[in-house]
PDB file of N, CA and C in Angstrom:
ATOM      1  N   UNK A   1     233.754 -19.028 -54.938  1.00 73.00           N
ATOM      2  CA  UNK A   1     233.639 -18.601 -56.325  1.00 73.00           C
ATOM      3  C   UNK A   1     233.125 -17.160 -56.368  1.00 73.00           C
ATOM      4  N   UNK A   2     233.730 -16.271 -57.054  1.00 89.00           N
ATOM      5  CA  UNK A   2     233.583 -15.043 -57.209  1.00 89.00           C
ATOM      6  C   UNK A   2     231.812 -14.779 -57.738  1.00 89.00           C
ATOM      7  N   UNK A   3     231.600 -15.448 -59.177  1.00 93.00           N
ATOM      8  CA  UNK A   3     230.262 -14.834 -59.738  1.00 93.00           C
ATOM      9  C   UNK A   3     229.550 -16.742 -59.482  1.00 93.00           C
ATOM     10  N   UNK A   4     228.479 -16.482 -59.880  1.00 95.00           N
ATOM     11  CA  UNK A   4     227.205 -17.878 -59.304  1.00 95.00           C
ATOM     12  C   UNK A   4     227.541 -18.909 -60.471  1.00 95.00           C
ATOM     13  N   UNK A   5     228.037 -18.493 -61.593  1.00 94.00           N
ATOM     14  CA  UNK A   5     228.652 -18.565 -62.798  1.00 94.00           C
ATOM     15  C   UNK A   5     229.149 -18.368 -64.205  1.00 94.00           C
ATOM     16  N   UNK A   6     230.015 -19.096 -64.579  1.00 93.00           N
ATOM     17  CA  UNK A   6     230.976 -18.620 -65.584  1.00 93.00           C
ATOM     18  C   UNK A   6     230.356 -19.133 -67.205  1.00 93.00           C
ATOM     19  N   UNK A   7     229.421 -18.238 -67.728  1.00 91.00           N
ATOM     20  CA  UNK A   7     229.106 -19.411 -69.151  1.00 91.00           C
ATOM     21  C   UNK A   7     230.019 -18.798 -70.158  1.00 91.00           C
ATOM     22  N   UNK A   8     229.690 -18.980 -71.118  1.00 87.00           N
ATOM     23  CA  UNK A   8     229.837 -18.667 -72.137  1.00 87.00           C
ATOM     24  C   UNK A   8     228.954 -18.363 -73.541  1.00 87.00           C
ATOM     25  N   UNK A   9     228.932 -17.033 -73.633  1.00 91.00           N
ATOM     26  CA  UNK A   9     227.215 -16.921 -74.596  1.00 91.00           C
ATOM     27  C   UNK A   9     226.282 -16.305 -73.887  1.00 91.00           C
ATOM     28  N   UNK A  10     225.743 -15.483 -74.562  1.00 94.00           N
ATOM     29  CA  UNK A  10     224.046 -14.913 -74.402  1.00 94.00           C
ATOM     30  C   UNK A  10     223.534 -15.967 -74.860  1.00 94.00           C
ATOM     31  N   UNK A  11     222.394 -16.492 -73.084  1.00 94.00           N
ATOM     32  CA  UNK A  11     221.276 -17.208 -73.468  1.00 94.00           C
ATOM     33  C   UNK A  11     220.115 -16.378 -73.243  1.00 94.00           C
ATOM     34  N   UNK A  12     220.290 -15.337 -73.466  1.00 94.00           N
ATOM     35  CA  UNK A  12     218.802 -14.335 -73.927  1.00 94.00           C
ATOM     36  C   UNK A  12     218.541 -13.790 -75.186  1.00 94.00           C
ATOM     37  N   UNK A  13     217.512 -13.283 -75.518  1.00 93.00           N
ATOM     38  CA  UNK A  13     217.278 -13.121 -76.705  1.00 93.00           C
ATOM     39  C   UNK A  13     218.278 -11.721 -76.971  1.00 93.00           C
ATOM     40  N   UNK A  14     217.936 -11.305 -78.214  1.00 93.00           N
ATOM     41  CA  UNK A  14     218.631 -10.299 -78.092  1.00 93.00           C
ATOM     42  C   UNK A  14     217.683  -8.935 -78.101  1.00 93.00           C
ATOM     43  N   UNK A  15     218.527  -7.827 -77.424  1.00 93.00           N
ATOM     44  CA  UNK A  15     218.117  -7.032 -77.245  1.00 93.00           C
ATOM     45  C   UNK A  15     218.390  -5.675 -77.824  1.00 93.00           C
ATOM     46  N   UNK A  16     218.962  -5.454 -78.725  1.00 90.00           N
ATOM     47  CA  UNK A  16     219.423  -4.359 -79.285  1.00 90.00           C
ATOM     48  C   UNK A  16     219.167  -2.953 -78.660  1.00 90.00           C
ATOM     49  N   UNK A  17     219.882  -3.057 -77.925  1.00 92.00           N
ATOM     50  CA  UNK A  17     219.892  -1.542 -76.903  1.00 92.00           C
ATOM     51  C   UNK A  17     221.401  -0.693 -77.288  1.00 92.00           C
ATOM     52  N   UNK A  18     220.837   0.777 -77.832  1.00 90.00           N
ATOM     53  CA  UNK A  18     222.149   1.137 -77.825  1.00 90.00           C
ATOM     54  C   UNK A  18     223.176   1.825 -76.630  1.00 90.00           C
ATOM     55  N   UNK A  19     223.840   2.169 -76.554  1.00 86.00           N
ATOM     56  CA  UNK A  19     224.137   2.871 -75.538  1.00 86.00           C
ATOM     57  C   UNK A  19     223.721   3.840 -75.078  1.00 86.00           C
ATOM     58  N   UNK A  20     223.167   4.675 -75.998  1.00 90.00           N
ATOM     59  CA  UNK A  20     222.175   5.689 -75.348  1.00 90.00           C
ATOM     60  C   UNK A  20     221.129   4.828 -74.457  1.00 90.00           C
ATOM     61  N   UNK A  21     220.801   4.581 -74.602  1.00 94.00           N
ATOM     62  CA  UNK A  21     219.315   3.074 -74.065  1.00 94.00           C
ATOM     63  C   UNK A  21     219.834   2.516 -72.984  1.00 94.00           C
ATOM     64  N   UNK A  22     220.693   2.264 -72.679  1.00 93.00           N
ATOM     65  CA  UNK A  22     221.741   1.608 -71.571  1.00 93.00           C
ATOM     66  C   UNK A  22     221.752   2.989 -70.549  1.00 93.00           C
ATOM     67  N   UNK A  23     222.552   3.530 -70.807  1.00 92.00           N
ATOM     68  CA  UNK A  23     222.348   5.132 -70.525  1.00 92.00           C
ATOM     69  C   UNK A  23     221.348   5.686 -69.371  1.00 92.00           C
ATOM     70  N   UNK A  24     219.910   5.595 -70.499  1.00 95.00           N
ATOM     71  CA  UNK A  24     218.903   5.338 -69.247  1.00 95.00           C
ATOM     72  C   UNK A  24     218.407   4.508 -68.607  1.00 95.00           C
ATOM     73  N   UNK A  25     218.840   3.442 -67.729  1.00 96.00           N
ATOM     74  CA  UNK A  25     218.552   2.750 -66.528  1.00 96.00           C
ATOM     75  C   UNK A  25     219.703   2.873 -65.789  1.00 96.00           C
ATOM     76  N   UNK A  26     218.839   3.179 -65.021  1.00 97.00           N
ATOM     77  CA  UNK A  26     219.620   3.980 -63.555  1.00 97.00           C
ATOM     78  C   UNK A  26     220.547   2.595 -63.057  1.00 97.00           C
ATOM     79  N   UNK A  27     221.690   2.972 -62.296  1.00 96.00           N
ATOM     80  CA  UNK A  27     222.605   1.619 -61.810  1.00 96.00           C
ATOM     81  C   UNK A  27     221.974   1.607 -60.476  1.00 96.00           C
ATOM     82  N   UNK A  28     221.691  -0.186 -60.199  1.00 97.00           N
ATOM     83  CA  UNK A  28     221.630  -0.294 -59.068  1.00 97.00           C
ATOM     84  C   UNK A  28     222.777  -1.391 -58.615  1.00 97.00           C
ATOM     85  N   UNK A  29     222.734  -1.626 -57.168  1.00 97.00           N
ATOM     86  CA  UNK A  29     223.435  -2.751 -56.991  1.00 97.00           C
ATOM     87  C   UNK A  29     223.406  -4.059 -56.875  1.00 97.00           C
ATOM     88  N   UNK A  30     224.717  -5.039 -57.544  1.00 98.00           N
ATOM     89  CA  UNK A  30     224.051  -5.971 -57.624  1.00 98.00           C
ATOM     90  C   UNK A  30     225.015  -7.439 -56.776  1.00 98.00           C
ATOM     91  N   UNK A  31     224.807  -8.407 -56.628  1.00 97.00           N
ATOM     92  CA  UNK A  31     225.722  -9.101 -55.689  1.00 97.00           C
ATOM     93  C   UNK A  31     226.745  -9.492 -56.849  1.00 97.00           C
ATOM     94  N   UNK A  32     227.758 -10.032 -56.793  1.00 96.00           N
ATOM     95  CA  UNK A  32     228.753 -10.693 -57.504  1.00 96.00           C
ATOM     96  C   UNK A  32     228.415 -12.357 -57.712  1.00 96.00           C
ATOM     97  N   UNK A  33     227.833 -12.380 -56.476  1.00 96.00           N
ATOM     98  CA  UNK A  33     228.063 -13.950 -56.651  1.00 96.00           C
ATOM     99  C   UNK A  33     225.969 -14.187 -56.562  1.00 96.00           C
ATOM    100  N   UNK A  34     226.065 -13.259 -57.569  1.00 97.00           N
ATOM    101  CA  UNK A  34     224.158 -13.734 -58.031  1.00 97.00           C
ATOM    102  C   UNK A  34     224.721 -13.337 -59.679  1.00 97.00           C
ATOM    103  N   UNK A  35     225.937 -13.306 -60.284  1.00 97.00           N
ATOM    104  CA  UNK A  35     226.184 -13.168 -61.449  1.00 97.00           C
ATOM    105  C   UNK A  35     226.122 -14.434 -62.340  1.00 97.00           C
ATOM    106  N   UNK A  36     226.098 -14.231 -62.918  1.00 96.00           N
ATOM    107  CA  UNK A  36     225.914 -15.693 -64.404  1.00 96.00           C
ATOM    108  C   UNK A  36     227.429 -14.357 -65.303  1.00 96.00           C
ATOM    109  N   UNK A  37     228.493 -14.777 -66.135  1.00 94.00           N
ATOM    110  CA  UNK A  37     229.140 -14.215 -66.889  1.00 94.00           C
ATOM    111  C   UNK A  37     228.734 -15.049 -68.532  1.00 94.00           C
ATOM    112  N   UNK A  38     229.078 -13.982 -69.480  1.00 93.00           N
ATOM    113  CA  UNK A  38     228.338 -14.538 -70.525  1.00 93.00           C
ATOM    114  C   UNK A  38     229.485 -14.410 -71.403  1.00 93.00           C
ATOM    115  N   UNK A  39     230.636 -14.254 -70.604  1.00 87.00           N
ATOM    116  CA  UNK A  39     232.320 -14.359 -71.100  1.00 87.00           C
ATOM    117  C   UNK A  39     233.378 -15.241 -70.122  1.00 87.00           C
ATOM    118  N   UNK A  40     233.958 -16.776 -70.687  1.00 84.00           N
ATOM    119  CA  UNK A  40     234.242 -17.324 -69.758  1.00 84.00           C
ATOM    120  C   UNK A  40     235.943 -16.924 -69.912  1.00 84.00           C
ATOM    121  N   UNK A  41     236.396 -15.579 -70.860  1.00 81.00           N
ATOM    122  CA  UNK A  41     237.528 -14.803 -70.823  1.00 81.00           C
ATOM    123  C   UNK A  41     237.616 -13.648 -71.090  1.00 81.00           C
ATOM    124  N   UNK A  42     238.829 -12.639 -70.145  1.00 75.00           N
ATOM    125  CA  UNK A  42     238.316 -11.534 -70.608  1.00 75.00           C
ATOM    126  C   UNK A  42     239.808 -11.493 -71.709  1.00 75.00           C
ATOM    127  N   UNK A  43     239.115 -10.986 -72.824  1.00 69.00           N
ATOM    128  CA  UNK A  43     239.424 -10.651 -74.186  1.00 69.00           C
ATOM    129  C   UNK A  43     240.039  -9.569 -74.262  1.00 69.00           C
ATOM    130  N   UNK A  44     241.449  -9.178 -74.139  1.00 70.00           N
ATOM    131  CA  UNK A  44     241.947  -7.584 -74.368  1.00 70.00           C
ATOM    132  C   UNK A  44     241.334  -6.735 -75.688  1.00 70.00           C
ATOM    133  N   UNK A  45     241.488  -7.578 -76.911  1.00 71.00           N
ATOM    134  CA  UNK A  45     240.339  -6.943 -77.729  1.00 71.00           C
ATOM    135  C   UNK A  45     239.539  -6.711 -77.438  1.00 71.00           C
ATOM    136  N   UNK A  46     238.687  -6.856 -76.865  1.00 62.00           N
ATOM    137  CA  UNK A  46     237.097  -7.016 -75.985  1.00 62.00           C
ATOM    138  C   UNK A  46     236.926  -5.393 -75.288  1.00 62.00           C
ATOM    139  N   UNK A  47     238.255  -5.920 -74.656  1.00 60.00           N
ATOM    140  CA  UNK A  47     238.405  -5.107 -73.180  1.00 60.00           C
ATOM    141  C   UNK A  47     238.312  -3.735 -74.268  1.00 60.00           C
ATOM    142  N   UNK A  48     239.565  -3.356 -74.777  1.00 63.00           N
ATOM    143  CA  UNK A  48     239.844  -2.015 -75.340  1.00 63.00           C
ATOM    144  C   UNK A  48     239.037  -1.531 -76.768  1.00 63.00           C
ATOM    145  N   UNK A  49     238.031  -2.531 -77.032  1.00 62.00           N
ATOM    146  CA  UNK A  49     237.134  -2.188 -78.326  1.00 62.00           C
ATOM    147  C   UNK A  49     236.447  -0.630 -77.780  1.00 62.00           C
ATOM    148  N   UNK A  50     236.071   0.236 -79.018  1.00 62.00           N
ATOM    149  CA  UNK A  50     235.239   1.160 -78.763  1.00 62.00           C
ATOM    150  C   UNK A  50     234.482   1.111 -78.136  1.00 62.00           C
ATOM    151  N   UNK A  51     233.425  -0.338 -78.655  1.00 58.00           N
ATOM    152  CA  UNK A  51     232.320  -0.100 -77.481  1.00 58.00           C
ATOM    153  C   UNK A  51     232.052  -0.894 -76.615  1.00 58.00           C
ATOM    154  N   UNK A  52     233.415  -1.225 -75.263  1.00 54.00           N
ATOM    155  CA  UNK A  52     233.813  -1.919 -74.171  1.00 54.00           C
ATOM    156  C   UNK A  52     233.255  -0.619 -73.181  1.00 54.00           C
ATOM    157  N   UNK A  53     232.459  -0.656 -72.242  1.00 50.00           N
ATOM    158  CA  UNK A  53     232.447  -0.298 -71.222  1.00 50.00           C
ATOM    159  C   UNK A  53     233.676   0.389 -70.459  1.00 50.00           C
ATOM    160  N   UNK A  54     234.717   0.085 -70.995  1.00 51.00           N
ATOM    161  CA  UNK A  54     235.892   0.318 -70.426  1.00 51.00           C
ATOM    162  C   UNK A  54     236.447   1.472 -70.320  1.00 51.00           C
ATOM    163  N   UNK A  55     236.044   2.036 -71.997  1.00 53.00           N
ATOM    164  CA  UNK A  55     236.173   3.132 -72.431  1.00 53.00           C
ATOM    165  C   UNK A  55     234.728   4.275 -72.573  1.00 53.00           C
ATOM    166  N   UNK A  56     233.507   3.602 -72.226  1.00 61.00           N
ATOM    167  CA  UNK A  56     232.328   3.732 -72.484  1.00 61.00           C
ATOM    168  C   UNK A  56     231.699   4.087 -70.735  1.00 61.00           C
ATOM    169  N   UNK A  57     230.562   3.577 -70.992  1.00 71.00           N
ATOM    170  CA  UNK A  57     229.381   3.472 -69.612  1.00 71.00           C
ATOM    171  C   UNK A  57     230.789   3.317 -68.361  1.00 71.00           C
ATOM    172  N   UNK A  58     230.121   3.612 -67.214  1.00 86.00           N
ATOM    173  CA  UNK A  58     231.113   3.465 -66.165  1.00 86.00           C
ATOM    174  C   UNK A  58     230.532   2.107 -65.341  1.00 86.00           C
ATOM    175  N   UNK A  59     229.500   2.069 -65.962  1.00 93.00           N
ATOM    176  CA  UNK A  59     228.539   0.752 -65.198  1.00 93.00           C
ATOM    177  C   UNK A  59     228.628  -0.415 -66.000  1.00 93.00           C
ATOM    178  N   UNK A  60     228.580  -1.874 -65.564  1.00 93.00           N
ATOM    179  CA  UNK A  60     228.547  -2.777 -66.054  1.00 93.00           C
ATOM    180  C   UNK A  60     227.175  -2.599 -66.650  1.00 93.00           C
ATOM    181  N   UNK A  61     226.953  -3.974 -67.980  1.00 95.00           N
ATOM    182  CA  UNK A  61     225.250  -3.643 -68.289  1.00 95.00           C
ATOM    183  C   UNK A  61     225.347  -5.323 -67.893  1.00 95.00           C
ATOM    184  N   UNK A  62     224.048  -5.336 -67.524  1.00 97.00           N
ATOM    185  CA  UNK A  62     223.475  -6.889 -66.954  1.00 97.00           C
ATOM    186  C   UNK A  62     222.305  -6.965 -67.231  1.00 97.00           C
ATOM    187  N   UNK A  63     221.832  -8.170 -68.044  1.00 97.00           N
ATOM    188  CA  UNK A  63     220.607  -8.555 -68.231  1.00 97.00           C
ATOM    189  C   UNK A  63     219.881  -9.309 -67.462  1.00 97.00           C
ATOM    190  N   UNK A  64     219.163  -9.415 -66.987  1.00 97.00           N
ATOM    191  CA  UNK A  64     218.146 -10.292 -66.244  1.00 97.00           C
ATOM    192  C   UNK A  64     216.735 -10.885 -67.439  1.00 97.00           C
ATOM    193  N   UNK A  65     217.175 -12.402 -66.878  1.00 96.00           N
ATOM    194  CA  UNK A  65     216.529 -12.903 -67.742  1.00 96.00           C
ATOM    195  C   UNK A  65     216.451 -14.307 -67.269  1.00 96.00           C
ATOM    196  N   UNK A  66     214.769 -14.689 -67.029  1.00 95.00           N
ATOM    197  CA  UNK A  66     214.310 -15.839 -66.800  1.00 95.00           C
ATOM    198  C   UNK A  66     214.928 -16.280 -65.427  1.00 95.00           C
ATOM    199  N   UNK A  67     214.742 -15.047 -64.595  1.00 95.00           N
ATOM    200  CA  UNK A  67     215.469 -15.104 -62.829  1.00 95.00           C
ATOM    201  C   UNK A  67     216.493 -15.280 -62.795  1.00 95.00           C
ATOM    202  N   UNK A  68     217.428 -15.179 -63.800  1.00 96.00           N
ATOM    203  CA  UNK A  68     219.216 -14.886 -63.750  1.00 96.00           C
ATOM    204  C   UNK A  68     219.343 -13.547 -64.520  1.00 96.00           C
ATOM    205  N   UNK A  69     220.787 -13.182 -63.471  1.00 97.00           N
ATOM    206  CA  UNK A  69     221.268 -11.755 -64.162  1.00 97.00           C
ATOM    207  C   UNK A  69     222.428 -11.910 -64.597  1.00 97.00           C
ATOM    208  N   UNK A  70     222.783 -11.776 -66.029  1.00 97.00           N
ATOM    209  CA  UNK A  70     224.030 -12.293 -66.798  1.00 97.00           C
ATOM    210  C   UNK A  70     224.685 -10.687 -66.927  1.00 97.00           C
ATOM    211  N   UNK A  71     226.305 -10.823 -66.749  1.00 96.00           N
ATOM    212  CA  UNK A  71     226.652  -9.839 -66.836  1.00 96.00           C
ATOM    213  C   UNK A  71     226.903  -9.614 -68.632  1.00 96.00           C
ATOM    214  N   UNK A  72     226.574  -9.153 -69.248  1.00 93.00           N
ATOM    215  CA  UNK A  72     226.968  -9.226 -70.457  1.00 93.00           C
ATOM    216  C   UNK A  72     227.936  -7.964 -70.996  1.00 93.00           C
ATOM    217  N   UNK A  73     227.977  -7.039 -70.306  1.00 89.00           N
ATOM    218  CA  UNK A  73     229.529  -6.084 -70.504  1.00 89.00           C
ATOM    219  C   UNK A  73     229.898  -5.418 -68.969  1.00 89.00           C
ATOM    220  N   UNK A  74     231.719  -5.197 -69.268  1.00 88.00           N
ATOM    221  CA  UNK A  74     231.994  -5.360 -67.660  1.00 88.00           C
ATOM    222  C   UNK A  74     232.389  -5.661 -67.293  1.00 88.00           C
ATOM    223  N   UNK A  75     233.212  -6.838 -67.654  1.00 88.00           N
ATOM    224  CA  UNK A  75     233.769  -8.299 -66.404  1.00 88.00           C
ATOM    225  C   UNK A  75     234.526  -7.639 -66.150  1.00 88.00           C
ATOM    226  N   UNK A  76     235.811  -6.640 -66.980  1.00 85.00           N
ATOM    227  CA  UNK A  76     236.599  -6.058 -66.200  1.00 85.00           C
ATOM    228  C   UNK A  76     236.750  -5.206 -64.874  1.00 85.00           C
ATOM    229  N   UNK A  77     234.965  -4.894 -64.519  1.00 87.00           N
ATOM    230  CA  UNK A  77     234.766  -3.892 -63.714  1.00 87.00           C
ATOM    231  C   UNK A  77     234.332  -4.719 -62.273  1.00 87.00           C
ATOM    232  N   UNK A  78     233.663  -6.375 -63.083  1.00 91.00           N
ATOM    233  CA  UNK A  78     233.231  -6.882 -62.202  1.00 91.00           C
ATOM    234  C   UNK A  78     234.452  -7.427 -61.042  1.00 91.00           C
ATOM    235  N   UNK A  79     235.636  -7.601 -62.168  1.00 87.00           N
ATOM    236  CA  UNK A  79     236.535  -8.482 -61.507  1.00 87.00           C
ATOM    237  C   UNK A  79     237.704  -8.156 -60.606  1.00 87.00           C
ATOM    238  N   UNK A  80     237.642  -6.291 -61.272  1.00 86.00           N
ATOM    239  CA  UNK A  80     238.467  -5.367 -60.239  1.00 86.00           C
ATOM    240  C   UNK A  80     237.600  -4.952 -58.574  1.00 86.00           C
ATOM    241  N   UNK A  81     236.169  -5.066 -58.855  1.00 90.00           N
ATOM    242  CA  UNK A  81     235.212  -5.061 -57.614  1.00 90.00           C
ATOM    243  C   UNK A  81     235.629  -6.452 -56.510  1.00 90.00           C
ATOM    244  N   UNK A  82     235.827  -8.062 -57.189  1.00 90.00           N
ATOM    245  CA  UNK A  82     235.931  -8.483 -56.400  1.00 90.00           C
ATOM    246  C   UNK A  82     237.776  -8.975 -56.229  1.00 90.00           C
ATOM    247  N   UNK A  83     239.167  -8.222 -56.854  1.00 87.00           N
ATOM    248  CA  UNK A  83     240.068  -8.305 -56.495  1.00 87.00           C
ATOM    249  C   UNK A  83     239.972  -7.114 -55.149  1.00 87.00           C
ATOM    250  N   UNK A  84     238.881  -6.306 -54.881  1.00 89.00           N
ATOM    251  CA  UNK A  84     239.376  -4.689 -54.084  1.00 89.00           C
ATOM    252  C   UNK A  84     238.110  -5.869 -52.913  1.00 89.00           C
ATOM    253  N   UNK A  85     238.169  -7.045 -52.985  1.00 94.00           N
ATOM    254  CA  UNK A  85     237.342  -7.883 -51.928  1.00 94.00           C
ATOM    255  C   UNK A  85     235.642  -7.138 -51.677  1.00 94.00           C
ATOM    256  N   UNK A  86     235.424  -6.877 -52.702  1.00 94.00           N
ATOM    257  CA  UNK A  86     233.832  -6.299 -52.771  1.00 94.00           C
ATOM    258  C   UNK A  86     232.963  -7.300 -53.176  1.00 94.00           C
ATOM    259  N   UNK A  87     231.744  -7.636 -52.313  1.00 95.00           N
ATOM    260  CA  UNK A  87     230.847  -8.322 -52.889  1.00 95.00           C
ATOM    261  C   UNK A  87     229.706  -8.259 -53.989  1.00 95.00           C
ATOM    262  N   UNK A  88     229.306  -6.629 -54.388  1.00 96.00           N
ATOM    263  CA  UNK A  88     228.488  -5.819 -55.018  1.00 96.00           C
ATOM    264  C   UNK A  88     229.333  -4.946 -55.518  1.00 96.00           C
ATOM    265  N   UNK A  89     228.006  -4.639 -56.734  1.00 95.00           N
ATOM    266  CA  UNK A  89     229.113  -3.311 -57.593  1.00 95.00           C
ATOM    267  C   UNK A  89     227.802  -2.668 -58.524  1.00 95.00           C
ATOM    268  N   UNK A  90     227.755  -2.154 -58.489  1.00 96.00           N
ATOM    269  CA  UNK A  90     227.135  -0.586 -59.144  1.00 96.00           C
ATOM    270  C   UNK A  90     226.406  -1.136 -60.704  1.00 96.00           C
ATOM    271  N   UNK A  91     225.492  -1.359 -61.473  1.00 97.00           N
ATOM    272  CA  UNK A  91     225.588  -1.447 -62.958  1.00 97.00           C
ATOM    273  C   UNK A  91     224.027  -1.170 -62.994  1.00 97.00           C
ATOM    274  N   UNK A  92     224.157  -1.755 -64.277  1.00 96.00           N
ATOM    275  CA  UNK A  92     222.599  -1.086 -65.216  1.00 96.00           C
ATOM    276  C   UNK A  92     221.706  -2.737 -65.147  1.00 96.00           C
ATOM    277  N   UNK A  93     220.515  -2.688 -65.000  1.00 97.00           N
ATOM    278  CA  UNK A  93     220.048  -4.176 -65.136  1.00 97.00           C
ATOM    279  C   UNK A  93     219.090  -4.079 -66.088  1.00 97.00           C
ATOM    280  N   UNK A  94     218.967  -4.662 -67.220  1.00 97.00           N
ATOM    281  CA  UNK A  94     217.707  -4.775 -68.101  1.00 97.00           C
ATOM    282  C   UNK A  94     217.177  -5.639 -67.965  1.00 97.00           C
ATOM    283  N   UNK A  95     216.052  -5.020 -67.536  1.00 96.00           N
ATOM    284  CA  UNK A  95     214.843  -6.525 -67.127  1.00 96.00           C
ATOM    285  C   UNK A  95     214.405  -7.105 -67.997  1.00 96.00           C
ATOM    286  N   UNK A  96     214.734  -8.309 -68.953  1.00 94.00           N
ATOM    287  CA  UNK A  96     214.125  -8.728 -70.139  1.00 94.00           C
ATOM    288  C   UNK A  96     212.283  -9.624 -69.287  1.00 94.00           C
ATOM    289  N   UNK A  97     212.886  -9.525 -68.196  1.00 92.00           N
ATOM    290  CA  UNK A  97     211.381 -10.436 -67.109  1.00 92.00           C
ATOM    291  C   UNK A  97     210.037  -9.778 -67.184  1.00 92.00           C
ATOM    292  N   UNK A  98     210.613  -8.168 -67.369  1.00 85.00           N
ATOM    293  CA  UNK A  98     209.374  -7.519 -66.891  1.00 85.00           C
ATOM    294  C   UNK A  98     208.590  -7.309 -67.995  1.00 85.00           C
ATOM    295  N   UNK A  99     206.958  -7.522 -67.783  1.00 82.00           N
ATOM    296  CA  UNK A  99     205.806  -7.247 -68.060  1.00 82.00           C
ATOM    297  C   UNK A  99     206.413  -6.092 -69.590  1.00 82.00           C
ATOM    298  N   UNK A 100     206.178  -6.380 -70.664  1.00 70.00           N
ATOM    299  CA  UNK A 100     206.237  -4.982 -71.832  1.00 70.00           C
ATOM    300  C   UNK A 100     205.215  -3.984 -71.654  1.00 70.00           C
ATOM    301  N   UNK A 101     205.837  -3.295 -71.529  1.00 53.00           N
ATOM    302  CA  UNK A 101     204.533  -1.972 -71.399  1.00 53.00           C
ATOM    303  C   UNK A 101     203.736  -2.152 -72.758  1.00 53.00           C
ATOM    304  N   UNK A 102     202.598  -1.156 -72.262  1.00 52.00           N
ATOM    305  CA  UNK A 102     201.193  -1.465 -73.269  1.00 52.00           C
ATOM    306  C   UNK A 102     201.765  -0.540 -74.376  1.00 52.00           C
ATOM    307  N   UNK A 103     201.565  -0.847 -75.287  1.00 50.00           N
ATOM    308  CA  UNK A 103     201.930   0.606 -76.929  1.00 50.00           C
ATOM    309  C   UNK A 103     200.813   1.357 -76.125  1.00 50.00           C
ATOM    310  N   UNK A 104     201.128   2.794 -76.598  1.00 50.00           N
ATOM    311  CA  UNK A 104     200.470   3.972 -76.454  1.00 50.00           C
ATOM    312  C   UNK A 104     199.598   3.697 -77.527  1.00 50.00           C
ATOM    313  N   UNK A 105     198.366   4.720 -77.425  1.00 52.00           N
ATOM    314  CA  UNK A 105     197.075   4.577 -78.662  1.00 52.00           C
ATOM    315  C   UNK A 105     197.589   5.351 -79.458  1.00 52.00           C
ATOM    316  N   UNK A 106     197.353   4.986 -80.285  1.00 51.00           N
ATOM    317  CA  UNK A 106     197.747   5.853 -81.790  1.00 51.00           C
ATOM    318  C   UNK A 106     196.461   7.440 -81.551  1.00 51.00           C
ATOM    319  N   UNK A 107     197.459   8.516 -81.731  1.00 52.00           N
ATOM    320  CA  UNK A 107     196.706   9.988 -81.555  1.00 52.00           C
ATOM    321  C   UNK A 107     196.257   9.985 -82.930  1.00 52.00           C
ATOM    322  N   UNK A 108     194.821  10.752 -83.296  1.00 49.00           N
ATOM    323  CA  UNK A 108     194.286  10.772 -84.216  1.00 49.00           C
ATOM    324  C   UNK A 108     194.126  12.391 -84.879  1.00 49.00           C
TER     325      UNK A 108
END
């Protein structure tokens, strides 16, 4: 099996990140088959919408959340990585796991 699995749906909260926000986290790499998909089709609407990755970010975006990393935009990128027989591929990971940073003190 290509990804660890195929759902259907964000089971994370949501995160309203825009693409600028996406933007900044650096891509690292990630395995294919440590993926969760949060599309159990890829959607040509999907694919060619404005704001598809396709046409957008060059990196998949993947959330991590509750020790799974769901690809949530991408599959097209994920799925040309493992037709070219690649096990890993390049994307953005948002750690929904990690610790929230502290608010800054309000300057007086």
């Amino acid at each position: 099996m290509i990804f660890k699995s195929v759902g259907d749906g964000r089971p994370y909260p949501e995160h309203a990140l825009s693409h600028r926000e996406w933007a900044r986290i650096p891509p690292r790499q990630v395995r294919l088959d440590s993926l969760v998909t949060t599309k159990a089709v890829l959607d040509l609407h999907s694919l060619l919408a404005k704001d598809s990755t396709f046409y957008g970010d060059l990196f998949p975006h993947v959330v991590q959340w509750r020790g799974e990393l769901y690809l949530e935009d991408g599959l097209h990128r994920a799925l040309r990585a493992a037709l070219h027989q690649r096990s890993v591929l390049h994307a953005r990971v948002l750690d929904l796991d990690a610790p929230a940073a502290p608010a800054e003190p309000a300057s007086e």
